mmCIF file of C-alpha atoms and ligand atoms in Angstrom:
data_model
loop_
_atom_site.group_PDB
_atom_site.id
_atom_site.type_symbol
_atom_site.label_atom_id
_atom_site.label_comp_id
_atom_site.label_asym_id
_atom_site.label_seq_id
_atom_site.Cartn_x
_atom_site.Cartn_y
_atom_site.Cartn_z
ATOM 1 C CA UNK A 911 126.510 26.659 80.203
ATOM 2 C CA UNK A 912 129.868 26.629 78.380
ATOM 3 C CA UNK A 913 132.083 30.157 78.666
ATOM 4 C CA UNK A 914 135.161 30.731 76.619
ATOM 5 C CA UNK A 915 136.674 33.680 77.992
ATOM 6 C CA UNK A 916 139.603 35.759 76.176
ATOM 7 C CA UNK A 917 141.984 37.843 77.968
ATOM 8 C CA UNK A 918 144.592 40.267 76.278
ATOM 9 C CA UNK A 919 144.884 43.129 78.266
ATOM 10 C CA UNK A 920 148.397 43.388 79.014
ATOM 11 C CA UNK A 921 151.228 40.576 78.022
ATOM 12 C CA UNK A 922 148.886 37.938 78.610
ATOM 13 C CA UNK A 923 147.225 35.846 76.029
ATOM 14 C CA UNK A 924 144.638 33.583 77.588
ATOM 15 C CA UNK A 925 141.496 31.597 76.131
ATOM 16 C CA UNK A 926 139.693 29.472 78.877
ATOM 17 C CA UNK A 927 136.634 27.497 78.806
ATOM 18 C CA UNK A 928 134.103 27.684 82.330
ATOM 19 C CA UNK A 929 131.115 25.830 82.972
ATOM 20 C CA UNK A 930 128.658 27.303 84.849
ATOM 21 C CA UNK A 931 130.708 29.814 85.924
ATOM 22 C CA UNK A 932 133.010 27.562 88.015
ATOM 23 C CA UNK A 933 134.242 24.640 86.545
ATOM 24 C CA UNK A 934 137.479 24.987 84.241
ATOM 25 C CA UNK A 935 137.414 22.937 81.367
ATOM 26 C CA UNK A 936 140.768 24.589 79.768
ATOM 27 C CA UNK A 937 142.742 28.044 80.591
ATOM 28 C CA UNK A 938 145.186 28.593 77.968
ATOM 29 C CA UNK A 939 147.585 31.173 78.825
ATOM 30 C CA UNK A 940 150.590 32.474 76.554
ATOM 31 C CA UNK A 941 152.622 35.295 78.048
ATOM 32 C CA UNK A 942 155.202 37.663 76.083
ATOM 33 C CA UNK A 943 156.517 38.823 79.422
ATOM 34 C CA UNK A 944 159.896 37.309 78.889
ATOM 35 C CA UNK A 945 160.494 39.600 76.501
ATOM 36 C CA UNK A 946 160.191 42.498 78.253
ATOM 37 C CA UNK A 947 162.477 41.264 81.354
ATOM 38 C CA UNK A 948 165.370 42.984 80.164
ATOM 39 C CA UNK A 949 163.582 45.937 79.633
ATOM 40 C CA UNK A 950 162.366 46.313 82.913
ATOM 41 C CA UNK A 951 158.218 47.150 81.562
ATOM 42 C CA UNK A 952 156.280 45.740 78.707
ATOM 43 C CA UNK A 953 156.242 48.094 75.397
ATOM 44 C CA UNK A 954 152.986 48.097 74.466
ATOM 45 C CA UNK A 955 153.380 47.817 70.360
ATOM 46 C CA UNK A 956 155.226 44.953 71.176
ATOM 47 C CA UNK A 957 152.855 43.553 73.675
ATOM 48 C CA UNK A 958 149.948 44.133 71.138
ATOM 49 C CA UNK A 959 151.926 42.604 68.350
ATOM 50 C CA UNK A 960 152.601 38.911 70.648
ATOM 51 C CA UNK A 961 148.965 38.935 70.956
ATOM 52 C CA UNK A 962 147.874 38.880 66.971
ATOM 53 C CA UNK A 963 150.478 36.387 66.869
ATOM 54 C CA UNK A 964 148.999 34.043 69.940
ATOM 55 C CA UNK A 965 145.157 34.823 69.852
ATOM 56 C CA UNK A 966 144.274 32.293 67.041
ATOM 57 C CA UNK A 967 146.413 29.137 68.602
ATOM 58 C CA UNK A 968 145.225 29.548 72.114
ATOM 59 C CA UNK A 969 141.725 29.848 71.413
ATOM 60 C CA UNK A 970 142.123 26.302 69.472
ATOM 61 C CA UNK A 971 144.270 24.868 72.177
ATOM 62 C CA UNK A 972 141.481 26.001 74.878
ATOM 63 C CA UNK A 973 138.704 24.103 72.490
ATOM 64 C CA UNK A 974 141.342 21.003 71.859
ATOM 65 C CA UNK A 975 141.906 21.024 75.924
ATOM 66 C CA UNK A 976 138.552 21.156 76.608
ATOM 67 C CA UNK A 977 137.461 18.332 73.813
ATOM 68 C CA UNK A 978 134.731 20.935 72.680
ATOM 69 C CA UNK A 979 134.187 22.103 69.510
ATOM 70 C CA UNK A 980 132.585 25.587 68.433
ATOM 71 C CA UNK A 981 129.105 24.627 68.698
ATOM 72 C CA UNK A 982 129.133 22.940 72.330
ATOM 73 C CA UNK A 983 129.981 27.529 73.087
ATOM 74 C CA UNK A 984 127.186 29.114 74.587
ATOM 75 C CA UNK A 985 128.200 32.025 74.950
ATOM 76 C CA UNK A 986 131.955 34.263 74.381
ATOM 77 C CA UNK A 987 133.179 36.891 77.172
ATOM 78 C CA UNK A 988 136.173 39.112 76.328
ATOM 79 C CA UNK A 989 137.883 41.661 78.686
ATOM 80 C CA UNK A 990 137.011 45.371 77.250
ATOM 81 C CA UNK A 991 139.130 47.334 78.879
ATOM 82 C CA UNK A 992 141.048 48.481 80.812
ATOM 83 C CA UNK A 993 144.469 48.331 79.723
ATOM 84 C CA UNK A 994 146.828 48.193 76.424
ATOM 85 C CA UNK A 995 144.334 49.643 74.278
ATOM 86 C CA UNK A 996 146.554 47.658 71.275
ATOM 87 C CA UNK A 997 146.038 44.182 73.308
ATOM 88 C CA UNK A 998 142.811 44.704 74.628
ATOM 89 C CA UNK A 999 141.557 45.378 70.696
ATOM 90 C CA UNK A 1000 143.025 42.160 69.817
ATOM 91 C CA UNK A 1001 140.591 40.283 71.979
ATOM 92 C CA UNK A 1002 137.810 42.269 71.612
ATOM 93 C CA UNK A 1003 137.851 41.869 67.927
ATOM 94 C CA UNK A 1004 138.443 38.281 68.033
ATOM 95 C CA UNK A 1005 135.572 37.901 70.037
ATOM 96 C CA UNK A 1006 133.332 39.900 67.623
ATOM 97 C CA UNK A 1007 134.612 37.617 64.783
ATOM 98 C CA UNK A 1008 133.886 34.695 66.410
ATOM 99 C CA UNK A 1009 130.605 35.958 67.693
ATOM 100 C CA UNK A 1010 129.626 36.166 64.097
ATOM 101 C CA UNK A 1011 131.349 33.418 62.454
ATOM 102 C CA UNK A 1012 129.933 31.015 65.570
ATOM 103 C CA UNK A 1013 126.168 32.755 66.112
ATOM 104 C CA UNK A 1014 127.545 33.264 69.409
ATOM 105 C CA UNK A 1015 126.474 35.823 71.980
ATOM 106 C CA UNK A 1016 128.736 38.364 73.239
ATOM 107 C CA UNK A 1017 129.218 39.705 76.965
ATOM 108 C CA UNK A 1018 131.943 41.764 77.520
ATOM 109 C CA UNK A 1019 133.741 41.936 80.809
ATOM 110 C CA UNK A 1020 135.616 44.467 82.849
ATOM 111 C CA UNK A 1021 138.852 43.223 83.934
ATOM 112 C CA UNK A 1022 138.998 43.866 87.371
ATOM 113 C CA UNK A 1023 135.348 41.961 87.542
ATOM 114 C CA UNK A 1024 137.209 38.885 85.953
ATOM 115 C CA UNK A 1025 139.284 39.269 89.005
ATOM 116 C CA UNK A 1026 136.654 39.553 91.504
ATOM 117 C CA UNK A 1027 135.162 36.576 90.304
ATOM 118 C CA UNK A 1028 138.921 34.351 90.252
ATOM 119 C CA UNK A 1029 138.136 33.121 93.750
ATOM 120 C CA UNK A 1030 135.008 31.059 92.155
ATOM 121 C CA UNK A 1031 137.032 29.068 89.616
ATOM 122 C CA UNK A 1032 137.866 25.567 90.045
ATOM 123 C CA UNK A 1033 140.084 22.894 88.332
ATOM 124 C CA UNK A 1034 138.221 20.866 86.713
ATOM 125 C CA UNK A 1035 139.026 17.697 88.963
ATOM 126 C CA UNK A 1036 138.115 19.597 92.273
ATOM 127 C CA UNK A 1037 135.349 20.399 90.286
ATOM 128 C CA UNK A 1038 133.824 16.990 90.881
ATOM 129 C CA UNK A 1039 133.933 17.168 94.670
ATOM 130 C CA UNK A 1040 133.130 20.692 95.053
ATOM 131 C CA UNK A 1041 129.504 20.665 96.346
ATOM 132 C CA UNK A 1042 127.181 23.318 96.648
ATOM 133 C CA UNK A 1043 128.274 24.581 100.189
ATOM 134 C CA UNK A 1044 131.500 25.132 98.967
ATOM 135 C CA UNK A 1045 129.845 27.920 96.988
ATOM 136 C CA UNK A 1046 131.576 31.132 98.686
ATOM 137 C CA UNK A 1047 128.952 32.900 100.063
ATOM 138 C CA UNK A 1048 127.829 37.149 100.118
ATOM 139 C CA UNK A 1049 128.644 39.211 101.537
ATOM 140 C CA UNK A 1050 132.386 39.208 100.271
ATOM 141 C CA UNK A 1051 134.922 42.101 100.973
ATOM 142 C CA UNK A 1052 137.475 41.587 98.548
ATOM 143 C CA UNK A 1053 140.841 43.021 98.687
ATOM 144 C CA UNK A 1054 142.233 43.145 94.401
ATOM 145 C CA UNK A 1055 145.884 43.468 94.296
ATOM 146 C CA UNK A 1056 147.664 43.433 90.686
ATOM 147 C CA UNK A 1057 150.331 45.806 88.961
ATOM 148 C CA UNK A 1058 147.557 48.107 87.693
ATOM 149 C CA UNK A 1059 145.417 48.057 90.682
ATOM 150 C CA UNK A 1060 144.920 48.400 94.494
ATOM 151 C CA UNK A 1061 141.341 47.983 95.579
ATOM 152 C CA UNK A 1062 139.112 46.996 98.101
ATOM 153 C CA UNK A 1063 134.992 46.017 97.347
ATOM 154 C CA UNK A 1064 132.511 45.413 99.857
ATOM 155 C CA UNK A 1065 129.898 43.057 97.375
ATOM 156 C CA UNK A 1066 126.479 41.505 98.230
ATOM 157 C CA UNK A 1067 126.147 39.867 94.585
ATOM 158 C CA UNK A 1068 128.712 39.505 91.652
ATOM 159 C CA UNK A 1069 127.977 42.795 90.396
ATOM 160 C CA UNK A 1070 126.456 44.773 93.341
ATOM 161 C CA UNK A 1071 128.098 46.692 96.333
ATOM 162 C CA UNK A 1072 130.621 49.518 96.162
ATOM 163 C CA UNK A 1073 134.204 50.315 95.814
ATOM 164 C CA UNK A 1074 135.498 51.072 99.662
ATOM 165 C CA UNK A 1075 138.908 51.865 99.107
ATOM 166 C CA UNK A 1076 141.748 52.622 96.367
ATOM 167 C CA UNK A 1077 145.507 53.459 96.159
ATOM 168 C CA UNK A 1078 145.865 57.079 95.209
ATOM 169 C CA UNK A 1079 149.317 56.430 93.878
ATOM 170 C CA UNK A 1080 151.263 53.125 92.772
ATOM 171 C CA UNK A 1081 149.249 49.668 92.974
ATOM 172 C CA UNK A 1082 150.445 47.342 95.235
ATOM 173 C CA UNK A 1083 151.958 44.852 92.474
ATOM 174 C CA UNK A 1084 153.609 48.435 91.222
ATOM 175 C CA UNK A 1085 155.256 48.693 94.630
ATOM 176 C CA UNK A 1086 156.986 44.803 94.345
ATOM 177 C CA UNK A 1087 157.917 45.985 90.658
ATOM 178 C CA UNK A 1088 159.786 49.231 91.384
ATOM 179 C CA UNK A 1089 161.106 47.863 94.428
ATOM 180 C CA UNK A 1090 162.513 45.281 92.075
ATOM 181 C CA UNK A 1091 164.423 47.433 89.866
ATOM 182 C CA UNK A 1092 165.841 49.211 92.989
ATOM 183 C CA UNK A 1093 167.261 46.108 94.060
ATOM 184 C CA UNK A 1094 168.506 45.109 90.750
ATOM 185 C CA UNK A 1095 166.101 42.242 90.089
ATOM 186 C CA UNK A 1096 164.648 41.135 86.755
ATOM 187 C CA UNK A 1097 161.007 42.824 85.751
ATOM 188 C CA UNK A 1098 158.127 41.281 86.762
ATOM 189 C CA UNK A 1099 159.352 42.447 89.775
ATOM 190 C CA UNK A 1100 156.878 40.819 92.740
ATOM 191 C CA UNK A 1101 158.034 36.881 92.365
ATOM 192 C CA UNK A 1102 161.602 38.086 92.707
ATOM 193 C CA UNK A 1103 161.394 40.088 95.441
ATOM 194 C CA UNK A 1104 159.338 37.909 96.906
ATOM 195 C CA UNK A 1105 162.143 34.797 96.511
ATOM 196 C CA UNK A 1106 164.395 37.225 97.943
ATOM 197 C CA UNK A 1107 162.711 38.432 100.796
ATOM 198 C CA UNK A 1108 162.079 34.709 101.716
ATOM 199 C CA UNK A 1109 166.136 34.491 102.560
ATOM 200 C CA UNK A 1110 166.012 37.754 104.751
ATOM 201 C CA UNK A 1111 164.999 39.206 108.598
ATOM 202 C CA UNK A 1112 161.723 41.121 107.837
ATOM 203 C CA UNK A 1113 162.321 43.003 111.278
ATOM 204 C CA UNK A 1114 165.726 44.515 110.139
ATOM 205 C CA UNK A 1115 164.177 48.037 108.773
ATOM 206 C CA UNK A 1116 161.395 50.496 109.568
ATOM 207 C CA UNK A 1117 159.437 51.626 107.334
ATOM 208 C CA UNK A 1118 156.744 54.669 107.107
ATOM 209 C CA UNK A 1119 153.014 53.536 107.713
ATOM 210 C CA UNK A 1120 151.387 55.442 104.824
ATOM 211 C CA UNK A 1121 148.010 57.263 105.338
ATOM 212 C CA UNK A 1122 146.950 56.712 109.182
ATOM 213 C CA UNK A 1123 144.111 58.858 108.829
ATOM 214 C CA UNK A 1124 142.372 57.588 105.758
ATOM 215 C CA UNK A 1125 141.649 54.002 107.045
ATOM 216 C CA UNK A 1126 140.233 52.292 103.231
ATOM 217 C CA UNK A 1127 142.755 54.030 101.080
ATOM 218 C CA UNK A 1128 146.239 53.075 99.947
ATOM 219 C CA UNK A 1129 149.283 54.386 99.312
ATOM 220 C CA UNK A 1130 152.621 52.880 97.999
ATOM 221 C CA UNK A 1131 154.900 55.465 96.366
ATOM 222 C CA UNK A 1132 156.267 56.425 99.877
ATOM 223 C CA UNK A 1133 157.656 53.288 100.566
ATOM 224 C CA UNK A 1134 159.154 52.690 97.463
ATOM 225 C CA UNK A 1135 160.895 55.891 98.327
ATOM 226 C CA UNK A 1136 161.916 55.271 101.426
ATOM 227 C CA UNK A 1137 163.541 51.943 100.016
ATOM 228 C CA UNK A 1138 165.232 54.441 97.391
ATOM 229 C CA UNK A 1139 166.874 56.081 100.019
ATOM 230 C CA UNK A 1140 167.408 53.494 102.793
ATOM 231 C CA UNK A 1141 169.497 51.556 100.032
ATOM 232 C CA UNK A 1142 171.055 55.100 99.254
ATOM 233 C CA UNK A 1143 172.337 55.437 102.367
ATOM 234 C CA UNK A 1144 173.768 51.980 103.421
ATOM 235 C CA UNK A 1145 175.583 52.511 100.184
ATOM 236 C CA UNK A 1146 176.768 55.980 100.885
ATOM 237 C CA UNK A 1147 177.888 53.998 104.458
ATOM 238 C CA UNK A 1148 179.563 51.242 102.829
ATOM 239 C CA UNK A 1149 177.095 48.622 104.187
ATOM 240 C CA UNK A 1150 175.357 47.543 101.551
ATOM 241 C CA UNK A 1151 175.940 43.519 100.731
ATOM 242 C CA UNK A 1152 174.324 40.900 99.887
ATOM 243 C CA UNK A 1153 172.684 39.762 103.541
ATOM 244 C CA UNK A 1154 171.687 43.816 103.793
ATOM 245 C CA UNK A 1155 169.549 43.389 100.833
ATOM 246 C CA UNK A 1156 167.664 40.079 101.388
ATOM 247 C CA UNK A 1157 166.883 42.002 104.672
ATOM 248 C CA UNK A 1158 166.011 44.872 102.658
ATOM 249 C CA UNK A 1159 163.712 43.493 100.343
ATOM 250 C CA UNK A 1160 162.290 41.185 103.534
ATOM 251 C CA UNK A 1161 161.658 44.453 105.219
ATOM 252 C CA UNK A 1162 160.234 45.766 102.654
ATOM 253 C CA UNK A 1163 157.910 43.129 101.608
ATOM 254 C CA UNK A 1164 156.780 43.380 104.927
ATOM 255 C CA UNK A 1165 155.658 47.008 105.190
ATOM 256 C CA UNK A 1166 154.027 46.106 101.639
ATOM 257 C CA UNK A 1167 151.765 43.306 103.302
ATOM 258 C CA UNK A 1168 151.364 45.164 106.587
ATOM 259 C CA UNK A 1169 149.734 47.953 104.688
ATOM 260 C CA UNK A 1170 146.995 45.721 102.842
ATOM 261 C CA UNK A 1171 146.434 44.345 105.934
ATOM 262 C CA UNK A 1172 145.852 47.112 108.006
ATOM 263 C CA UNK A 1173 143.388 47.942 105.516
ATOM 264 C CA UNK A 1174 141.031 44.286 105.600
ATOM 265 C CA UNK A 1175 141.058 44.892 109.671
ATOM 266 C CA UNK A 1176 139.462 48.143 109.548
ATOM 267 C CA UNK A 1177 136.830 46.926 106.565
ATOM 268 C CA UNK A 1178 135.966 43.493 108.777
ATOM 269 C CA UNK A 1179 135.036 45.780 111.644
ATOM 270 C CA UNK A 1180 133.482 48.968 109.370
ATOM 271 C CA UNK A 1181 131.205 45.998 107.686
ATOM 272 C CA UNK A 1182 130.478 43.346 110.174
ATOM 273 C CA UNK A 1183 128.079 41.618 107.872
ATOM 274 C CA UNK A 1184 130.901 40.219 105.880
ATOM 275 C CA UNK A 1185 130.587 36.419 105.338
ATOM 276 C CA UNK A 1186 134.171 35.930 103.286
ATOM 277 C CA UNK A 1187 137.548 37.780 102.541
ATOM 278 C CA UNK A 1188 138.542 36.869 99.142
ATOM 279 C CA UNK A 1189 142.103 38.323 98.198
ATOM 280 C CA UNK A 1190 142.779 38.332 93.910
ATOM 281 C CA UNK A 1191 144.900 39.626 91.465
ATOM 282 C CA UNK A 1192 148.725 38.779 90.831
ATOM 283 C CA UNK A 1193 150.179 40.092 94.376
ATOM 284 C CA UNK A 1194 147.489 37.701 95.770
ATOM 285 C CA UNK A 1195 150.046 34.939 94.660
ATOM 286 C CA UNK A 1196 152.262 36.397 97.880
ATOM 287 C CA UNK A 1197 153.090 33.759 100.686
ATOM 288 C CA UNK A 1198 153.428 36.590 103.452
ATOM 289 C CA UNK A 1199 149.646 38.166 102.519
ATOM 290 C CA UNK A 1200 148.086 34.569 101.938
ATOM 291 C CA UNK A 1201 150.081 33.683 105.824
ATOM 292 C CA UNK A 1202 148.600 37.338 106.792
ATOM 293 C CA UNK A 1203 145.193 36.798 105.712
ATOM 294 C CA UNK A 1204 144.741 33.410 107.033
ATOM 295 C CA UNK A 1205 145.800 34.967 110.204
ATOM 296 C CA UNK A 1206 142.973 37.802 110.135
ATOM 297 C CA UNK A 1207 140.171 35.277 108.996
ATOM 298 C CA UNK A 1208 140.955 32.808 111.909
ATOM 299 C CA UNK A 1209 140.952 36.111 114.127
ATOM 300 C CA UNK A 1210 138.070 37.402 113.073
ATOM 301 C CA UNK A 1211 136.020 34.283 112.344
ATOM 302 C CA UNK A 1212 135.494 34.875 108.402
ATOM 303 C CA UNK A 1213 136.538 32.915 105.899
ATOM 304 C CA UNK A 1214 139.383 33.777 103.681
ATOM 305 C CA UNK A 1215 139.801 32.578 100.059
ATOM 306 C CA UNK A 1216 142.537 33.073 97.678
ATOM 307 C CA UNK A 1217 142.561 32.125 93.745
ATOM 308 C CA UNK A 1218 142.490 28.336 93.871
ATOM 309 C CA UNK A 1219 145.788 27.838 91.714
ATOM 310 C CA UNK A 1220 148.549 30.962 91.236
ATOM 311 C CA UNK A 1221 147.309 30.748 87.341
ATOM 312 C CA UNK A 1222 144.013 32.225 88.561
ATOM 313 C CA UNK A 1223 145.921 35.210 90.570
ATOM 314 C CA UNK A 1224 147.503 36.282 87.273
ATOM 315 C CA UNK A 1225 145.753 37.352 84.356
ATOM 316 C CA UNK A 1226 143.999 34.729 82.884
ATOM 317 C CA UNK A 1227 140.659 33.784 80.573
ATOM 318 C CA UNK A 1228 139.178 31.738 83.419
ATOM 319 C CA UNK A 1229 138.237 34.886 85.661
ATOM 320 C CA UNK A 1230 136.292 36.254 82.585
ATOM 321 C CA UNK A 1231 134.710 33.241 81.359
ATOM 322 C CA UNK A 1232 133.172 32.801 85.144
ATOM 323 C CA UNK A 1233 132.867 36.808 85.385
ATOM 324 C CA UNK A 1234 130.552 36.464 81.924
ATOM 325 C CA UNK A 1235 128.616 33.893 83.590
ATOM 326 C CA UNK A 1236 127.725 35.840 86.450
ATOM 327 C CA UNK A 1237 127.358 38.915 84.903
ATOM 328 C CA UNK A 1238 124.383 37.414 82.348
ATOM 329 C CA UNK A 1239 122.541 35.999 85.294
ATOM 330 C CA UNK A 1240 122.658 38.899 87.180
ATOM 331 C CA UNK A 1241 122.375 41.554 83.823
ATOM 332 C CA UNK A 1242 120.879 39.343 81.216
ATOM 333 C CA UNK A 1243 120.890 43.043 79.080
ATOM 334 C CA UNK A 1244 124.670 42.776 78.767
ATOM 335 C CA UNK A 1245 124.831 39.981 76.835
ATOM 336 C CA UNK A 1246 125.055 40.818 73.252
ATOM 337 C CA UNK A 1247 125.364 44.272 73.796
ATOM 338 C CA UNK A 1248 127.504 46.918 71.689
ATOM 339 C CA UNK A 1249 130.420 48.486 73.956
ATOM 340 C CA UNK A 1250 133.266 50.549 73.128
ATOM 341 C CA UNK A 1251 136.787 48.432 73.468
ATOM 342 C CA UNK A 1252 138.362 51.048 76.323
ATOM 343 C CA UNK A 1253 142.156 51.491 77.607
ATOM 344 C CA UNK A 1254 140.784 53.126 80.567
ATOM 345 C CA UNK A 1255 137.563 52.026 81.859
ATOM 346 C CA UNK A 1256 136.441 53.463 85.409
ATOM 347 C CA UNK A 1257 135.971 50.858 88.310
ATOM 348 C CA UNK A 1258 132.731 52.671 89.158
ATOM 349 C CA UNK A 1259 131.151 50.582 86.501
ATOM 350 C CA UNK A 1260 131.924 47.142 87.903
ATOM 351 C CA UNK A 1261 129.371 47.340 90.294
ATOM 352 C CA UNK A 1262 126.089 48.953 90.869
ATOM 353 C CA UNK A 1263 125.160 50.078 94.656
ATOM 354 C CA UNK A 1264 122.017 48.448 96.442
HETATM 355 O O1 KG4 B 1301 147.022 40.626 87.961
HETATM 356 P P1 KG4 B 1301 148.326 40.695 87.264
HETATM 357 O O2 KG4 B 1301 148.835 39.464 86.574
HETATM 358 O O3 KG4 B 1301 148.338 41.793 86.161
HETATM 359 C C1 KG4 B 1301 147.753 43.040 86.289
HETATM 360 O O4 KG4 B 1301 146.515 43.137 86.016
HETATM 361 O O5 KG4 B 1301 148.482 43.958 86.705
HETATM 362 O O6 KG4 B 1301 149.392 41.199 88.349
HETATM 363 C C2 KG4 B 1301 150.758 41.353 88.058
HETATM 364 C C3 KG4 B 1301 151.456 41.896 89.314
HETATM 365 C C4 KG4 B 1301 152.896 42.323 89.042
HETATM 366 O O7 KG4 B 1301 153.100 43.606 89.599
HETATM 367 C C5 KG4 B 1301 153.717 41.247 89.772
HETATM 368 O O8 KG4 B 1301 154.956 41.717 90.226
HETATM 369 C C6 KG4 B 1301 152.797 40.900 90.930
HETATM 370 O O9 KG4 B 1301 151.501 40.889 90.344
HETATM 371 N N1 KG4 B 1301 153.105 39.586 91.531
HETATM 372 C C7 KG4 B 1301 153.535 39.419 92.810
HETATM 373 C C8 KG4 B 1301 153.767 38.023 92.990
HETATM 374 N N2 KG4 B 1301 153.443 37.385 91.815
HETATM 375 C C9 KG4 B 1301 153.029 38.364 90.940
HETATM 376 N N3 KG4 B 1301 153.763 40.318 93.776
HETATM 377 C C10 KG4 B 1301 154.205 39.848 94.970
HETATM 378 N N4 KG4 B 1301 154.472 38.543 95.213
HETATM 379 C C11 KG4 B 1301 154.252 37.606 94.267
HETATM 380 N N5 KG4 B 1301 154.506 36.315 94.540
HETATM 381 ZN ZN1 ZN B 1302 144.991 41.789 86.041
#
């Protein structure tokens, strides 16, 4: 069964053709977020505006890629929400088009699902040695870690289990953006920091472990506060320079990571069924979590899988394609169905409990 997905929900323009919910034929992506680097955040008009502009060639370029044509579609999956209501509703109503112009069926995907289901896409080359073990395999605790979003799922099926954690602040990807500006690094802030951090001593400052006592939440706007202030400080002291700050933002990183993975351990003991750790989204792209994770699967005897190329981490048309797939074998009622394009859909309705 052939997928194209569409993704607009932020700066992101991506069409991507999956096969049976894995294989990746194409995954066009087009992204306006050069742009908005010197502006330190995407403006939404202008985000929505790149989209109209991109939509039309990348869905070609994902059929030309693929060597498809319209009628080899079985089936269209768009992300509804949430997001930039302006971007989402360019997707969403390119998908309707096509639904009609085509005679294709519609399923329409939450975002963070498209995530969830990254972990299951692969290039079409590995494709062809992928066998069926390599299928990953339920129970999956999955940690989803983007700018918008900070979230941990235990799941026994694509769309069954329960939310077991959120931030009640900034996301994690947030965290690596404001930290960013505070440093005086170009917007999207994680890769930067990230590059930075790499040239730094991650042991050179301490910083606060947020929320102790509530073991499956998360919390980030304290540390990007404390960083506020630490770099305040070795200012106001005349120490700040340029090997301060790569320790700085090492340090910082560090407490970042630390708290995601302080919050896997306590999930891999609290559900000891768990089969896989799966870690998504665009801070999943992160060499010290990927290094940290690793380390916790080997400890713990689970295995750990990340987004098989750091085009799947960010947002892209692939996740959605596969997360339609899954989502019309396990809810064939979706498919087709009338929903409501939706800036700010509730992750409560990504999964139903058993
Ligand atoms: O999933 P995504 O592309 O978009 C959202 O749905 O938010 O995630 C973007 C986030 C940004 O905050 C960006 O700074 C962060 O992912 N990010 C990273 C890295 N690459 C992207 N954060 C830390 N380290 C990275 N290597
Ligand atoms: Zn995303």
């Amino acid at each position: 069964m052939n997928i194209l997905g569409i993704e607009s929900s932020c700066d992101e323009t991506s069409a991507s053709i999956v096969q049976d919910g894995r294989k990746v034929l194409s995954c066009v992506i087009a992204s306006s977020g050069k742009d908005f680097e010197k502006r330190g955040g995407v403006i939404p008009e202008d985000a929505a505006r790149k989209q109209l502009e991109s939509i039309l060639p990348v869905v070609e370029k994902s059929l030309r890629d693929a060597s498809l044509e319209p009628s080899d579609i079985d089936a269209i999956a768009v992300t509804y929400g949430p997001g930039l209501l302006g971007s989402l509703l360019v997707g969403t109503t390119t998908a309707r088009t096509l639904s009609l112009v085509w005679g294709k069926p519609i399923i329409p995907v939450h975002h963070t699902l498209g995530h969830l289901s990254s972990t299951w896409l692969l290039n079409a080359d590995d494709a062809q040695r992928a066998t069926a073990v390599d299928d990953p395999q339920f129970p999956v605790l999955t940690l989803s870690v983007s700018g918008g979003h900070t979230d941990l799922w235990y799941r026994t099926a694509h769309t069954r289990g329960q939310l077991i954690g959120h931030t009640i602040d900034d996301a994690a990807g947030e965290a690596f953006d404001k930290g960013a500006v505070l440093l005086g690094l170009p917007y999207p802030g994680g890769p930067a920091l990230s590059a930075l951090a790499e040239t730094g001593d991650r042991t050179t400052y301490e910083f606060p472990h947020p929320l102790r006592h509530a073991p499956f939440s998360f919390s980030f706007s304290g540390l990007k506060t404390s960083l506020k202030y630490l770099k305040r400080n070795l200012e106001s002291t005349h120490e700040w320079n340029d090997t301060v700050r790569r320790n700085v933002a090492s340090s910082y990183e560090s407490a970042i990571v630390d708290h995601l993975v302080s919050r896997l351990e306590h999930a891999l003991t609290a559900y000891p069924g768990t089969k896989e750790l799966h870690c998504v989204g665009g801070v999943s792209a992160n060499r010290v979590l990927r290094e940290r994770c690793h380390d916790l699967g080997k400890k713990n005897a689970t295995r750990v899988r990340f987004p098989e190329t750091l085009r799947f981490c960010t947002d892209n048309a692939g996740m959605i394609a596969s997360a339609g797939y899954f989502l019309q074998r396990e809810s064939p009622t979706i498919v087709g169905s009338s929903f409501r394009t939706s800036g700010s859909l509730s992750l409560q309705s990504v999964t139903k409990e058993d």
